[in-house]
CSV table of C-alpha atoms in Angstrom, one decimal:
chain,number,residue,atom,x,y,z
E,55,LYS,CA,133.4,43.7,43.4
E,56,LYS,CA,136.9,44.4,41.6
E,57,VAL,CA,138.1,46.0,38.5
E,58,THR,CA,141.9,45.8,36.9
E,59,ILE,CA,142.1,48.6,35.2
E,60,LEU,CA,145.4,48.3,32.8
E,61,GLY,CA,148.1,50.4,31.7
E,62,SER,CA,150.9,52.7,32.9
E,63,ASP,CA,150.3,55.1,35.4
E,64,GLU,CA,148.8,57.9,33.4
E,65,VAL,CA,146.1,55.6,32.2
E,66,ARG,CA,145.0,54.5,35.6
E,67,ASP,CA,145.2,58.2,36.0
E,68,GLU,CA,143.0,59.5,33.4
E,69,THR,CA,140.7,56.7,33.4
E,70,TRP,CA,140.1,57.6,37.4
E,71,GLU,CA,139.4,61.5,36.6
E,72,ALA,CA,137.2,60.6,33.9
E,73,ILE,CA,135.1,58.4,36.6
E,74,ARG,CA,135.6,60.8,39.2
E,75,THR,CA,134.9,63.9,36.6
E,76,SER,CA,131.3,61.7,35.7
E,77,LEU,CA,130.6,61.0,38.8
E,78,GLU,CA,130.4,64.2,40.1
E,79,SER,CA,128.3,65.8,36.7
E,80,LEU,CA,125.4,63.2,37.8
E,81,HIS,CA,126.1,63.9,41.8
E,82,GLN,CA,125.0,67.7,40.3
E,83,ARG,CA,122.4,66.6,37.6
E,84,PHE,CA,120.9,64.7,40.8
E,85,ARG,CA,120.7,67.4,43.0
E,86,ASP,CA,119.0,69.7,40.2
E,87,GLU,CA,116.4,67.1,39.5
E,88,ASN,CA,115.8,66.9,43.1
E,89,ALA,CA,115.3,70.7,43.6
E,90,ARG,CA,112.8,71.1,40.9
E,91,ARG,CA,110.9,68.3,42.4
E,92,LEU,CA,111.1,69.7,46.0
E,93,GLU,CA,110.2,72.9,43.9
E,94,LYS,CA,107.1,71.4,42.9
E,95,ALA,CA,105.7,69.5,46.5
E,96,LEU,CA,102.8,71.4,46.5
E,97,VAL,CA,101.8,71.7,42.9
E,98,VAL,CA,99.7,69.0,43.3
E,99,PHE,CA,97.2,70.7,45.6
E,100,ALA,CA,96.7,73.6,42.4
E,101,ASN,CA,92.7,72.6,42.3
E,102,TYR,CA,92.6,72.7,45.7
E,103,ALA,CA,94.0,76.1,45.7
E,104,LEU,CA,92.2,77.5,42.9
E,105,VAL,CA,88.7,76.0,44.0
E,106,ALA,CA,89.0,77.6,46.9
E,107,ILE,CA,89.9,81.1,45.5
E,108,VAL,CA,87.4,81.2,43.5
E,109,LEU,CA,84.8,80.1,45.9
E,110,PHE,CA,86.6,83.1,48.3
E,111,VAL,CA,85.7,85.3,45.0
E,112,LEU,CA,82.3,84.6,44.5
E,113,ASP,CA,81.4,85.1,49.0
E,114,ARG,CA,82.7,88.3,48.3
E,115,ILE,CA,80.3,88.9,45.2
E,116,SER,CA,77.3,87.3,46.9
E,117,ASP,CA,78.2,89.6,50.4
E,118,TRP,CA,77.8,93.0,48.2
E,119,VAL,CA,75.8,91.6,45.7
E,120,CYS,CA,72.4,89.4,47.8
E,121,ASP,CA,73.5,87.9,51.3
E,122,TRP,CA,71.7,91.4,53.0
E,123,TRP,CA,68.2,90.6,51.4
E,124,SER,CA,68.5,86.8,50.5
E,125,GLN,CA,68.6,83.6,53.0
E,126,THR,CA,69.7,81.3,49.9
E,127,CYS,CA,72.6,83.9,49.1
E,128,GLN,CA,73.2,83.5,53.0
E,129,ASP,CA,73.0,80.2,53.2
E,130,MET,CA,75.3,79.6,50.2
E,131,SER,CA,77.8,82.1,51.2
E,132,ARG,CA,77.9,79.7,54.7
E,133,VAL,CA,78.2,76.5,52.2
E,134,MET,CA,81.1,78.4,50.3
E,135,LEU,CA,83.0,79.9,53.4
E,136,SER,CA,82.9,76.2,55.0
E,137,ILE,CA,84.3,74.6,51.8
E,138,TYR,CA,87.0,77.4,50.6
E,139,LEU,CA,88.1,76.7,54.4
E,140,ILE,CA,88.6,73.4,54.2
E,141,LEU,CA,90.6,73.4,51.2
E,142,ALA,CA,92.8,76.4,52.5
E,143,THR,CA,93.5,74.6,55.8
E,144,TYR,CA,94.3,71.2,53.8
E,145,VAL,CA,96.8,73.3,51.4
E,146,GLY,CA,98.1,75.2,54.4
E,147,TYR,CA,98.6,71.7,56.4
E,148,GLN,CA,100.5,70.6,53.6
E,149,ALA,CA,102.9,73.5,53.7
E,150,TYR,CA,103.6,73.4,57.4
E,151,LYS,CA,104.7,69.5,56.5
E,152,LEU,CA,106.4,70.7,53.6
E,153,ASN,CA,108.0,73.4,56.3
E,154,THR,CA,108.7,71.3,58.9
E,155,GLU,CA,110.4,68.9,56.5
E,156,ARG,CA,112.3,71.0,54.1
E,157,GLY,CA,112.6,73.8,55.8
E,158,ARG,CA,111.5,77.9,54.6
E,159,LEU,CA,113.4,78.2,51.7
E,160,ALA,CA,111.7,75.1,50.3
E,161,THR,CA,108.3,75.8,51.4
E,162,ALA,CA,108.3,79.5,49.8
E,163,ALA,CA,110.0,77.9,46.7
E,164,ALA,CA,106.8,75.4,46.3
E,165,ALA,CA,104.5,78.2,47.6
E,166,ALA,CA,105.7,80.2,44.6
E,167,GLU,CA,105.6,76.9,42.4
E,168,LEU,CA,102.0,76.6,43.4
E,169,TRP,CA,100.7,80.1,42.8
E,170,LYS,CA,102.1,80.3,39.3
E,171,GLU,CA,100.4,76.6,38.4
E,172,VAL,CA,96.9,78.3,40.3
E,173,LEU,CA,97.4,81.0,37.5
E,174,ARG,CA,97.9,79.1,34.6
E,175,LEU,CA,95.0,76.5,35.5
E,176,GLY,CA,92.6,79.5,36.3
E,177,THR,CA,93.9,80.9,32.2
E,178,VAL,CA,93.1,77.6,30.8
E,179,TYR,CA,89.7,76.8,32.7
E,180,TRP,CA,88.9,80.2,31.6
E,181,GLY,CA,89.9,79.7,28.0
E,182,LEU,CA,87.3,76.6,28.2
E,183,LEU,CA,84.7,78.4,29.9
E,184,PHE,CA,84.0,80.6,26.4
E,185,THR,CA,84.7,78.1,23.9
E,186,LYS,CA,81.5,77.6,21.5
E,187,GLU,CA,81.3,73.4,22.9
E,188,THR,CA,81.1,74.3,26.5
E,189,TRP,CA,78.0,77.1,25.7
E,190,ALA,CA,76.3,74.4,23.2
E,191,GLU,CA,76.4,72.1,25.8
E,192,VAL,CA,75.3,74.5,28.5
E,193,GLY,CA,72.6,75.2,25.8
E,194,THR,CA,71.1,71.8,25.4
E,195,TYR,CA,71.0,71.5,29.4
E,196,VAL,CA,69.1,74.9,29.7
E,197,MET,CA,66.7,73.7,26.4
E,198,LYS,CA,66.5,69.8,28.9
E,199,GLY,CA,65.8,72.3,31.4
E,200,ILE,CA,63.4,74.2,29.9
E,201,GLU,CA,61.8,71.2,28.5
E,202,TYR,CA,61.1,69.6,31.8
E,203,ALA,CA,59.5,72.6,33.2
E,204,LYS,CA,57.2,72.8,30.9
E,205,ASP,CA,56.4,69.2,31.4
E,206,LEU,CA,56.1,69.5,35.0
E,207,ALA,CA,53.4,72.4,34.8
E,208,SER,CA,51.6,70.7,31.9
E,209,GLY,CA,51.6,67.7,34.4
E,210,LYS,CA,52.9,65.5,31.9
E,211,GLN,CA,55.5,64.5,34.3
E,212,LYS,CA,55.8,64.9,38.5
E,213,PRO,CA,58.6,66.1,39.9
E,214,GLY,CA,62.4,63.9,40.1
E,215,ASN,CA,60.8,61.3,37.9
E,216,ASN,CA,62.8,60.9,34.9
E,217,ALA,CA,61.2,58.4,33.0
E,218,PRO,CA,60.5,59.6,29.0
E,219,LYS,CA,57.2,61.0,28.7
E,220,GLU,CA,54.3,58.8,28.1
E,221,THR,CA,53.5,58.7,24.1
E,222,LYS,CA,50.6,57.2,21.8
E,223,LYS,CA,53.6,54.7,20.9
E,224,ASN,CA,53.7,53.5,24.5
E,225,LYS,CA,50.7,52.9,25.5
């Protein structure tokens, strides 16, 4: 497509300079945007990393608290170990792929952003853990569990049967 710029040489030079300046500013803006997106390349794996960290910490706690005497704790510890190793391997593989595509500096920046996102999500989830609504739901489920256990003990309900209780109305 041809564009004709009418006017004197000064007008044409000013117009081309304005176009050149505009293109340079667009180019710089796109470079900055790409750099920001590159830094966020691993952020999508923050939930996986957070789960892996929490499971690792719980596994270490169980090692000190109950693994030495409880087979159930040992089994749960093995399950947690398997899960956090799989998650860590997955996130590590994604970081490796980023490193081969973009280099060490980009991977380090992305890892720093990942860590910041893990900390942010951790504080959000920690805050949600201590809200009244969360504990109200936990209390509701605990009460339902207690009622279910009482029904099992009294013989009103069989294990695994979540059918409504038999009452005089529905007999």
